[in-house]
PDB file of C-alpha atoms in Angstrom:
ATOM      1  CA  MET L   1      13.678  14.132 -37.659  1.00 53.00           C
ATOM      2  CA  GLN L   2      12.202  13.507 -34.227  1.00 59.00           C
ATOM      3  CA  LYS L   3       9.822  10.572 -33.920  1.00 60.00           C
ATOM      4  CA  THR L   4       6.503  11.018 -32.170  1.00 54.00           C
ATOM      5  CA  PRO L   5       6.147   8.798 -29.089  1.00 55.00           C
ATOM      6  CA  PRO L   6       3.729   5.901 -29.738  1.00 52.00           C
ATOM      7  CA  SER L   7       1.169   7.196 -27.247  1.00 52.00           C
ATOM      8  CA  GLN L   8       0.879  10.462 -29.208  1.00 56.00           C
ATOM      9  CA  ASP L   9       0.761   8.867 -32.655  1.00 57.00           C
ATOM     10  CA  ASN L  10      -2.060   6.309 -32.677  1.00 57.00           C
ATOM     11  CA  LEU L  11      -3.172   3.169 -30.922  1.00 52.00           C
ATOM     12  CA  TRP L  12      -1.444   0.793 -33.354  1.00 52.00           C
ATOM     13  CA  ALA L  13       1.919   2.556 -33.320  1.00 56.00           C
ATOM     14  CA  VAL L  14       2.820   0.773 -30.106  1.00 54.00           C
ATOM     15  CA  ILE L  15       6.082  -0.707 -28.978  1.00 63.00           C
ATOM     16  CA  SER L  16       7.078  -3.301 -31.554  1.00 67.00           C
ATOM     17  CA  GLU L  17       7.461  -6.081 -28.946  1.00 74.00           C
ATOM     18  CA  THR L  18       3.751  -5.928 -28.080  1.00 81.00           C
ATOM     19  CA  ARG L  19       2.246  -4.988 -31.431  1.00 83.00           C
ATOM     20  CA  HIS L  20       1.440  -8.615 -32.248  1.00 86.00           C
ATOM     21  CA  TRP L  21      -0.485  -8.902 -28.965  1.00 88.00           C
ATOM     22  CA  TYR L  22      -2.552  -5.799 -29.676  1.00 88.00           C
ATOM     23  CA  LEU L  23      -3.341  -6.878 -33.214  1.00 90.00           C
ATOM     24  CA  GLY L  24      -4.004 -10.509 -32.267  1.00 93.00           C
ATOM     25  CA  ILE L  25      -6.409  -9.622 -29.478  1.00 93.00           C
ATOM     26  CA  PHE L  26      -8.045  -6.966 -31.658  1.00 94.00           C
ATOM     27  CA  THR L  27      -8.636  -9.550 -34.378  1.00 94.00           C
ATOM     28  CA  ILE L  28      -9.971 -12.157 -31.951  1.00 95.00           C
ATOM     29  CA  ILE L  29     -12.474  -9.641 -30.563  1.00 95.00           C
ATOM     30  CA  ALA L  30     -13.362  -7.717 -33.743  1.00 95.00           C
ATOM     31  CA  ILE L  31     -14.062 -10.527 -36.227  1.00 96.00           C
ATOM     32  CA  PRO L  32     -16.660 -12.461 -34.192  1.00 95.00           C
ATOM     33  CA  SER L  33     -18.282  -9.217 -33.042  1.00 95.00           C
ATOM     34  CA  GLU L  34     -18.491  -7.926 -36.591  1.00 94.00           C
ATOM     35  CA  ILE L  35     -19.960 -11.232 -37.779  1.00 95.00           C
ATOM     36  CA  ILE L  36     -22.680 -10.927 -35.140  1.00 94.00           C
ATOM     37  CA  VAL L  37     -23.441  -7.348 -36.256  1.00 93.00           C
ATOM     38  CA  ILE L  38     -23.605  -8.326 -39.929  1.00 92.00           C
ATOM     39  CA  ILE L  39     -25.828 -11.357 -39.324  1.00 92.00           C
ATOM     40  CA  GLY L  40     -28.154  -9.297 -37.135  1.00 91.00           C
ATOM     41  CA  GLU L  41     -28.453  -6.484 -39.678  1.00 90.00           C
ATOM     42  CA  ILE L  42     -28.956  -8.844 -42.614  1.00 89.00           C
ATOM     43  CA  ALA L  43     -31.860 -10.438 -40.730  1.00 88.00           C
ATOM     44  CA  ASP L  44     -33.393  -7.028 -39.853  1.00 87.00           C
ATOM     45  CA  ASN L  45     -32.996  -5.181 -43.187  1.00 82.00           C
ATOM     46  CA  GLN L  46     -34.124  -5.690 -46.741  1.00 83.00           C
ATOM     47  CA  GLY L  47     -31.758  -4.895 -49.585  1.00 86.00           C
ATOM     48  CA  ILE L  48     -28.015  -4.383 -49.812  1.00 88.00           C
ATOM     49  CA  ILE L  49     -28.013  -0.584 -49.357  1.00 89.00           C
ATOM     50  CA  ASP L  50     -30.292  -0.651 -46.287  1.00 89.00           C
ATOM     51  CA  THR L  51     -28.231  -3.445 -44.769  1.00 89.00           C
ATOM     52  CA  TRP L  52     -24.975  -1.610 -45.521  1.00 89.00           C
ATOM     53  CA  ARG L  53     -26.251   1.613 -43.931  1.00 91.00           C
ATOM     54  CA  ALA L  54     -27.468  -0.337 -40.908  1.00 92.00           C
ATOM     55  CA  ILE L  55     -24.105  -2.153 -40.479  1.00 91.00           C
ATOM     56  CA  ILE L  56     -21.874   0.967 -40.438  1.00 93.00           C
ATOM     57  CA  PRO L  57     -22.848   2.497 -37.026  1.00 93.00           C
ATOM     58  CA  PRO L  58     -22.601  -0.708 -34.973  1.00 94.00           C
ATOM     59  CA  SER L  59     -19.438  -1.673 -36.870  1.00 94.00           C
ATOM     60  CA  SER L  60     -17.729   1.519 -35.749  1.00 93.00           C
ATOM     61  CA  GLU L  61     -18.728   0.707 -32.189  1.00 94.00           C
ATOM     62  CA  VAL L  62     -17.340  -2.826 -32.577  1.00 95.00           C
ATOM     63  CA  MET L  63     -14.020  -1.490 -33.899  1.00 94.00           C
ATOM     64  CA  GLY L  64     -13.714   1.059 -31.093  1.00 94.00           C
ATOM     65  CA  MET L  65     -14.613  -1.512 -28.466  1.00 95.00           C
ATOM     66  CA  SER L  66     -12.186  -4.034 -29.972  1.00 95.00           C
ATOM     67  CA  ALA L  67      -9.357  -1.486 -30.078  1.00 92.00           C
ATOM     68  CA  GLY L  68      -9.979  -0.392 -26.495  1.00 93.00           C
ATOM     69  CA  ALA L  69     -10.331  -3.935 -25.203  1.00 94.00           C
ATOM     70  CA  SER L  70      -7.178  -5.117 -26.970  1.00 93.00           C
ATOM     71  CA  PHE L  71      -5.251  -2.162 -25.532  1.00 89.00           C
ATOM     72  CA  MET L  72      -6.623  -2.804 -22.029  1.00 93.00           C
ATOM     73  CA  LEU L  73      -5.987  -6.559 -22.110  1.00 93.00           C
ATOM     74  CA  THR L  74      -2.459  -6.202 -23.489  1.00 90.00           C
ATOM     75  CA  GLU L  75      -1.469  -3.504 -21.011  1.00 88.00           C
ATOM     76  CA  THR L  76      -3.035  -5.473 -18.161  1.00 92.00           C
ATOM     77  CA  GLY L  77      -1.014  -8.500 -19.237  1.00 90.00           C
ATOM     78  CA  ARG L  78       2.174  -6.430 -19.393  1.00 88.00           C
ATOM     79  CA  ALA L  79       1.472  -4.994 -15.943  1.00 91.00           C
ATOM     80  CA  ILE L  80       0.928  -8.500 -14.546  1.00 94.00           C
ATOM     81  CA  VAL L  81       4.253  -9.633 -16.013  1.00 91.00           C
ATOM     82  CA  VAL L  82       6.055  -6.598 -14.533  1.00 91.00           C
ATOM     83  CA  ILE L  83       4.476  -7.215 -11.127  1.00 95.00           C
ATOM     84  CA  ALA L  84       5.320 -10.934 -11.301  1.00 95.00           C
ATOM     85  CA  HIS L  85       8.965 -10.145 -12.117  1.00 95.00           C
ATOM     86  CA  GLY L  86       9.081  -7.672  -9.243  1.00 95.00           C
ATOM     87  CA  ILE L  87       7.668 -10.245  -6.835  1.00 96.00           C
ATOM     88  CA  LYS L  88      10.141 -12.866  -8.093  1.00 96.00           C
ATOM     89  CA  LYS L  89      13.065 -10.462  -7.593  1.00 96.00           C
ATOM     90  CA  TRP L  90      11.796  -9.672  -4.095  1.00 95.00           C
ATOM     91  CA  PHE L  91      11.620 -13.391  -3.236  1.00 96.00           C
ATOM     92  CA  ASP L  92      15.071 -13.972  -4.770  1.00 96.00           C
ATOM     93  CA  ARG L  93      16.560 -11.144  -2.672  1.00 96.00           C
ATOM     94  CA  ARG L  94      14.920 -12.511   0.467  1.00 96.00           C
ATOM     95  CA  GLU L  95      16.220 -16.014  -0.288  1.00 96.00           C
ATOM     96  CA  GLU L  96      19.737 -14.669  -0.923  1.00 95.00           C
ATOM     97  CA  GLU L  97      19.664 -12.675   2.338  1.00 95.00           C
ATOM     98  CA  PHE L  98      18.454 -15.760   4.222  1.00 94.00           C
ATOM     99  CA  ARG L  99      21.168 -17.920   2.628  1.00 95.00           C
ATOM    100  CA  ASN L 100      23.859 -15.349   3.490  1.00 94.00           C
ATOM    101  CA  LYS L 101      22.580 -15.160   7.066  1.00 93.00           C
ATOM    102  CA  LEU L 102      22.745 -18.957   7.390  1.00 92.00           C
ATOM    103  CA  LEU L 103      26.249 -19.009   5.921  1.00 92.00           C
ATOM    104  CA  GLU L 104      27.439 -16.356   8.354  1.00 92.00           C
ATOM    105  CA  GLU L 105      25.860 -18.203  11.288  1.00 91.00           C
ATOM    106  CA  GLY L 106      27.588 -21.385  10.103  1.00 91.00           C
ATOM    107  CA  ARG L 107      30.934 -19.590   9.876  1.00 91.00           C
ATOM    108  CA  GLU L 108      30.527 -18.149  13.358  1.00 91.00           C
ATOM    109  CA  GLU L 109      29.575 -21.560  14.727  1.00 90.00           C
ATOM    110  CA  GLY L 110      32.603 -23.116  12.995  1.00 88.00           C
ATOM    111  CA  ARG L 111      34.928 -20.429  14.407  1.00 89.00           C
ATOM    112  CA  ASP L 112      33.484 -20.976  17.881  1.00 88.00           C
ATOM    113  CA  GLU L 113      33.939 -24.748  17.612  1.00 89.00           C
ATOM    114  CA  GLU L 114      37.517 -24.340  16.332  1.00 89.00           C
ATOM    115  CA  ARG L 115      38.328 -21.809  19.080  1.00 91.00           C
ATOM    116  CA  LYS L 116      36.894 -24.171  21.710  1.00 92.00           C
ATOM    117  CA  ALA L 117      38.894 -27.111  20.262  1.00 89.00           C
ATOM    118  CA  TRP L 118      42.116 -25.083  20.419  1.00 90.00           C
ATOM    119  CA  LEU L 119      41.395 -23.838  23.946  1.00 90.00           C
ATOM    120  CA  ASP L 120      40.667 -27.406  25.108  1.00 90.00           C
ATOM    121  CA  TRP L 121      43.851 -28.675  23.408  1.00 89.00           C
ATOM    122  CA  MET L 122      45.971 -25.892  24.933  1.00 90.00           C
ATOM    123  CA  SER L 123      44.422 -26.598  28.340  1.00 91.00           C
ATOM    124  CA  ARG L 124      45.255 -30.325  28.062  1.00 90.00           C
ATOM    125  CA  LYS L 125      48.792 -29.471  26.908  1.00 88.00           C
ATOM    126  CA  ALA L 126      49.303 -27.037  29.797  1.00 90.00           C
ATOM    127  CA  ASN L 127      47.981 -29.617  32.285  1.00 89.00           C
ATOM    128  CA  ALA L 128      50.288 -32.302  30.867  1.00 87.00           C
ATOM    129  CA  GLU L 129      53.293 -29.983  30.960  1.00 87.00           C
ATOM    130  CA  SER L 130      52.495 -28.872  34.507  1.00 87.00           C
ATOM    131  CA  ARG L 131      52.498 -32.547  35.570  1.00 87.00           C
ATOM    132  CA  GLY L 132      55.750 -33.073  33.703  1.00 85.00           C
ATOM    133  CA  GLU L 133      54.229 -35.473  31.187  1.00 85.00           C
ATOM    134  CA  ASN L 134      55.142 -35.694  27.527  1.00 87.00           C
ATOM    135  CA  PHE L 135      52.177 -34.254  25.501  1.00 85.00           C
ATOM    136  CA  THR L 136      51.984 -35.941  22.088  1.00 86.00           C
ATOM    137  CA  GLU L 137      48.425 -35.148  21.059  1.00 86.00           C
ATOM    138  CA  PRO L 138      48.394 -33.367  17.666  1.00 88.00           C
ATOM    139  CA  PRO L 139      46.829 -29.903  17.539  1.00 86.00           C
ATOM    140  CA  PRO L 140      43.257 -29.619  16.255  1.00 85.00           C
ATOM    141  CA  THR L 141      42.922 -29.220  12.520  1.00 79.00           C
ATOM    142  CA  ARG L 142      40.138 -28.258  10.200  1.00 60.00           C
ATOM    143  CA  GLU L 143      38.434 -31.199   8.597  1.00 55.00           C
TER     144      GLU L 143
END
């Protein structure tokens, strides 16, 4: 049996990881709004039946508004998290590229210094040998 994607089923059949956010935000918005509607209609109407009939239309508006707002706020929050992760990855890549560039520059500088040390040593050795002197200086080593 093929499952219907959440977007085609209903608003509350959302991905299970975010369902608690939808329902929590819905509850936070719906309950106070509904209390305001009920208090306002009780003050304006006489009798239980008249009050009940007066509460139903604005209550449906409150529920629709609460459902839409909870969906919007949750999806906005998810989008912000996705964007923040993308920005963090971008910064991490840039930092890694910068670090690799510095390492390569350091390696090149070290090779140049070692090459220069060897060339200087070989030059001193050749000069000493050309003068017939005994050259006892040890070759350059990495430290």
